[in-house]
Amino acid sequence: MAIVRDGIFLEQNRPNRSQFRVGRRSAVKPVIVVHTAESGTDRAGADPKAENVANFIQTRSTAGSYHLLGDADSIIQLVRFSNEAFQDGTGSNRWAIGISLAMNAADWTSISSSRRDELTDTAAQMASIAADWLVSQGLEAPAARRISKSESDRSSASGFISHAERDPSRRSDPGRNFPWSDFLDRYQLLVSGQRTEDQLARELQRLIGVSADGDIGPISLAALNRNWLGRDETFDASVADTFMNNPALITWVQKRLIELNGAELEPDGEFGAQTERAVIQYLDRSGIVAAESYVSLLETR
Ligand SMILES: [Zn+2]
């Protein structure tokens, strides 16, 4: 794990020109834009690149910054998450979080596998720091998936996008060979480790509209069992409609199915045939959904 430096670098070291905007013009979303800083790549041993790039950003005369900047062994917060970093010229600054590795996008295939591991791990650590902050603001952690530019522009967006996909005519970072699946796996482990069963239980209770005490007791179980798939004799169609029309709850279940069972789903808040298949596959091969099965959706890895 990289060391996270104390403080906000560009507040402690005033930049020569403005490198962030105080406050945000739009509400922040759980979307992270991934960059490389194109500052050269350090290939072995102690890695000074994040420190070098932070100093460059402080003194540069053009706009360009990120919220978090990392290298093989350290992470520097340049801009606080509640402010806009100047990380993307296509309009995401107002609602996205920008993270950057102090390396060159073209170097993923020429660095050693241990260096690649360290840098990928730093990227995942930066993403989880950003996710923690989003959760502290009452938002969700970004979903562990890549999203397209048009998806990222939606108000319901959640996930990761490269700077190249935001700005294909001008940028290629973090590179064609950025190890996306390894990065997302590492991020997922960090984030799911941070969401305790208690937090997940409260999250689910808020979604189903029962008192969020973190204890999935008889009331929560009855509500879920009676009203979710409802394939047993206690099925109550009228209340089931309410549940089926709760996109936030459906999205929560879809994300848990992806996290826990690798379900091939888009977490879109719609309970279609694919989601139903994934639920049955995960919960109970017989098609009968038991109350205990819902609790297993709460299990952290
Ligand atoms: Zn970039």
Coordinates of N, CA and C in Angstrom, one line a residue, residues 78-167:
L78 N -4.2 16.6 -4.0 CA -3.9 17.9 -4.5 C -5.1 18.9 -4.2
V79 N -6.3 18.4 -4.4 CA -7.5 19.2 -4.4 C -8.5 18.4 -3.5
R80 N -9.2 19.2 -2.6 CA -10.2 18.4 -1.8 C -11.4 18.1 -2.7
F81 N -12.1 17.0 -2.3 CA -13.1 16.4 -3.2 C -14.3 17.4 -3.4
S82 N -14.5 18.2 -2.4 CA -15.7 19.1 -2.5 C -15.4 20.3 -3.5
N83 N -14.1 20.4 -4.0 CA -13.8 21.4 -5.0 C -13.6 20.7 -6.3
E84 N -13.6 21.5 -7.4 CA -13.4 21.0 -8.7 C -11.9 21.0 -9.1
A85 N -11.4 19.9 -9.4 CA -10.0 19.8 -10.0 C -10.1 20.1 -11.5
F86 N -9.0 20.6 -12.0 CA -9.0 20.9 -13.5 C -8.4 19.7 -14.2
Q87 N -9.2 18.7 -14.3 CA -8.7 17.4 -14.8 C -9.2 17.0 -16.2
D88 N -10.3 17.6 -16.6 CA -10.9 17.2 -17.9 C -11.6 18.3 -18.6
G89 N -11.2 18.6 -19.8 CA -11.8 19.7 -20.5 C -13.2 19.5 -21.1
T90 N -13.8 18.3 -20.8 CA -15.1 18.0 -21.5 C -16.3 18.1 -20.6
G91 N -16.1 18.8 -19.5 CA -17.3 19.1 -18.7 C -17.5 18.3 -17.4
S92 N -16.6 17.3 -17.2 CA -16.8 16.4 -16.0 C -16.2 17.1 -14.7
N93 N -15.5 18.1 -14.8 CA -14.8 18.7 -13.6 C -15.9 19.0 -12.6
R94 N -17.0 19.5 -13.0 CA -18.0 19.9 -12.0 C -18.6 18.8 -11.2
W95 N -18.6 17.6 -11.7 CA -19.3 16.5 -10.9 C -18.4 15.2 -10.7
A96 N -17.2 15.2 -11.3 CA -16.4 14.0 -11.2 C -15.3 14.1 -10.3
I97 N -14.7 13.0 -9.9 CA -13.4 13.0 -9.2 C -12.3 12.5 -10.1
G98 N -11.2 13.2 -10.1 CA -10.1 12.8 -11.0 C -9.0 12.2 -10.2
I99 N -8.5 11.0 -10.6 CA -7.3 10.4 -10.0 C -6.3 10.2 -11.1
S100 N -5.0 10.3 -10.7 CA -4.0 10.2 -11.7 C -2.8 9.5 -11.2
L101 N -2.2 8.6 -12.0 CA -0.9 8.0 -11.7 C 0.2 8.8 -12.4
A102 N 1.3 9.1 -11.6 CA 2.4 9.9 -12.2 C 3.3 9.0 -13.0
M103 N 2.9 8.7 -14.2 CA 3.6 7.8 -15.1 C 3.1 8.1 -16.5
N104 N 3.7 7.4 -17.5 CA 3.3 7.6 -18.9 C 2.3 6.5 -19.3
A105 N 1.3 6.9 -20.0 CA 0.3 5.9 -20.5 C 0.9 4.8 -21.3
A106 N 1.9 5.1 -22.0 CA 2.5 4.2 -23.0 C 3.4 3.1 -22.3
D107 N 3.6 3.2 -21.0 CA 4.6 2.4 -20.4 C 4.1 1.1 -19.7
W108 N 2.8 0.9 -19.8 CA 2.2 -0.3 -19.0 C 2.8 -1.6 -19.5
T109 N 3.2 -1.7 -20.7 CA 3.7 -3.0 -21.2 C 5.2 -3.1 -21.0
S110 N 5.9 -2.0 -20.7 CA 7.4 -2.1 -20.6 C 7.9 -2.1 -19.1
I111 N 7.0 -1.8 -18.2 CA 7.4 -1.8 -16.8 C 7.4 -3.3 -16.3
S112 N 8.1 -3.5 -15.2 CA 8.1 -4.8 -14.6 C 6.8 -5.2 -14.0
S113 N 6.5 -6.5 -13.9 CA 5.2 -6.9 -13.3 C 5.0 -6.4 -11.9
S114 N 6.1 -6.3 -11.1 CA 6.0 -5.8 -9.7 C 5.7 -4.3 -9.7
R115 N 6.3 -3.6 -10.7 CA 5.9 -2.1 -10.8 C 4.5 -1.9 -11.2
R116 N 4.1 -2.8 -12.1 CA 2.7 -2.7 -12.6 C 1.7 -3.0 -11.4
D117 N 2.1 -4.0 -10.6 CA 1.2 -4.3 -9.4 C 1.2 -3.1 -8.5
E118 N 2.3 -2.5 -8.2 CA 2.3 -1.4 -7.3 C 1.5 -0.2 -7.8
L119 N 1.7 0.1 -9.1 CA 0.9 1.3 -9.6 C -0.6 1.0 -9.7
T120 N -0.9 -0.3 -10.1 CA -2.4 -0.6 -10.1 C -3.0 -0.6 -8.7
D121 N -2.2 -1.0 -7.8 CA -2.7 -1.0 -6.4 C -2.9 0.4 -5.9
T122 N -1.9 1.3 -6.3 CA -2.1 2.7 -5.9 C -3.3 3.3 -6.5
A123 N -3.6 3.0 -7.8 CA -4.8 3.5 -8.4 C -6.0 3.0 -7.7
A124 N -6.1 1.7 -7.3 CA -7.2 1.2 -6.6 C -7.4 1.9 -5.2
Q125 N -6.2 2.1 -4.6 CA -6.2 2.8 -3.3 C -6.8 4.2 -3.4
M126 N -6.4 4.9 -4.4 CA -6.9 6.3 -4.7 C -8.4 6.2 -4.9
A127 N -8.8 5.2 -5.7 CA -10.3 5.1 -6.0 C -11.1 4.8 -4.7
S128 N -10.5 4.0 -3.8 CA -11.2 3.7 -2.6 C -11.2 4.9 -1.6
I129 N -10.2 5.7 -1.6 CA -10.2 7.0 -0.8 C -11.3 7.9 -1.3
A130 N -11.4 8.0 -2.6 CA -12.5 8.8 -3.2 C -13.9 8.2 -2.8
A131 N -14.0 6.9 -2.9 CA -15.2 6.2 -2.6 C -15.6 6.5 -1.1
D132 N -14.6 6.4 -0.2 CA -14.9 6.7 1.2 C -15.5 8.0 1.4
W133 N -14.9 9.0 0.7 CA -15.4 10.4 0.8 C -16.9 10.5 0.3
L134 N -17.1 9.8 -0.9 CA -18.5 9.9 -1.4 C -19.5 9.3 -0.4
V135 N -19.1 8.1 0.2 CA -20.0 7.5 1.1 C -20.2 8.4 2.3
S136 N -19.2 9.1 2.7 CA -19.3 10.1 3.9 C -20.2 11.2 3.5
Q137 N -20.5 11.4 2.3 CA -21.4 12.5 1.8 C -22.8 12.0 1.6
G138 N -23.0 10.7 1.9 CA -24.3 10.1 1.7 C -24.6 9.6 0.3
L139 N -23.5 9.5 -0.5 CA -23.6 8.9 -1.8 C -23.1 7.5 -1.8
E140 N -23.2 6.8 -2.9 CA -22.6 5.5 -2.9 C -21.2 5.5 -3.5
A141 N -20.5 4.4 -3.2 CA -19.2 4.2 -3.8 C -19.4 3.9 -5.2
P142 N -18.5 4.5 -6.1 CA -18.6 4.2 -7.5 C -18.7 2.7 -7.8
A143 N -19.6 2.3 -8.7 CA -19.6 0.8 -9.0 C -18.3 0.4 -9.7
A144 N -17.9 -0.8 -9.4 CA -16.7 -1.3 -9.9 C -16.8 -1.7 -11.4
R145 N -17.0 -0.7 -12.3 CA -17.2 -1.0 -13.7 C -16.8 0.2 -14.5
R146 N -16.5 -0.1 -15.8 CA -16.2 1.0 -16.7 C -17.5 1.5 -17.3
I147 N -17.6 2.8 -17.5 CA -18.8 3.4 -18.1 C -18.4 4.2 -19.3
S148 N -19.3 4.4 -20.2 CA -19.0 5.1 -21.5 C -19.2 6.6 -21.2
K149 N -18.8 7.4 -22.1 CA -18.9 8.9 -21.9 C -20.4 9.2 -21.7
S150 N -21.3 8.7 -22.6 CA -22.7 9.1 -22.4 C -23.3 8.6 -21.1
E151 N -22.8 7.4 -20.7 CA -23.3 6.9 -19.3 C -22.8 7.9 -18.3
S152 N -21.5 8.3 -18.4 CA -20.9 9.1 -17.3 C -21.6 10.4 -17.2
D153 N -22.2 10.9 -18.3 CA -22.9 12.2 -18.3 C -24.3 12.1 -17.7
R154 N -24.8 10.9 -17.5 CA -26.2 10.8 -16.9 C -26.1 11.1 -15.4
S155 N -27.2 11.6 -14.9 CA -27.2 12.0 -13.4 C -27.1 10.7 -12.6
S156 N -27.6 9.6 -13.1 CA -27.5 8.3 -12.3 C -26.2 7.6 -12.4
A157 N -25.2 8.2 -13.1 CA -24.0 7.5 -13.4 C -23.2 7.0 -12.2
S158 N -22.6 5.9 -12.3 CA -21.7 5.3 -11.2 C -20.7 4.4 -11.8
G159 N -19.4 4.8 -11.6 CA -18.3 3.9 -12.2 C -17.1 4.7 -12.6
F160 N -16.3 4.1 -13.5 CA -15.0 4.6 -13.9 C -14.9 4.9 -15.4
I161 N -14.2 5.9 -15.7 CA -14.0 6.2 -17.2 C -12.6 6.7 -17.3
S162 N -12.0 6.4 -18.5 CA -10.6 6.9 -18.7 C -10.7 8.4 -19.3
H163 N -9.7 9.1 -19.1 CA -9.6 10.5 -19.6 C -9.8 10.3 -21.2
A164 N -9.1 9.3 -21.7 CA -9.2 9.1 -23.2 C -10.6 8.9 -23.7
E165 N -11.5 8.2 -22.9 CA -12.9 8.1 -23.3 C -13.7 9.4 -23.2
R166 N -13.3 10.2 -22.2 CA -13.9 11.5 -22.1 C -13.6 12.4 -23.2
D167 N -12.3 12.3 -23.7 CA -11.7 13.3 -24.6 C -10.9 12.6 -25.6

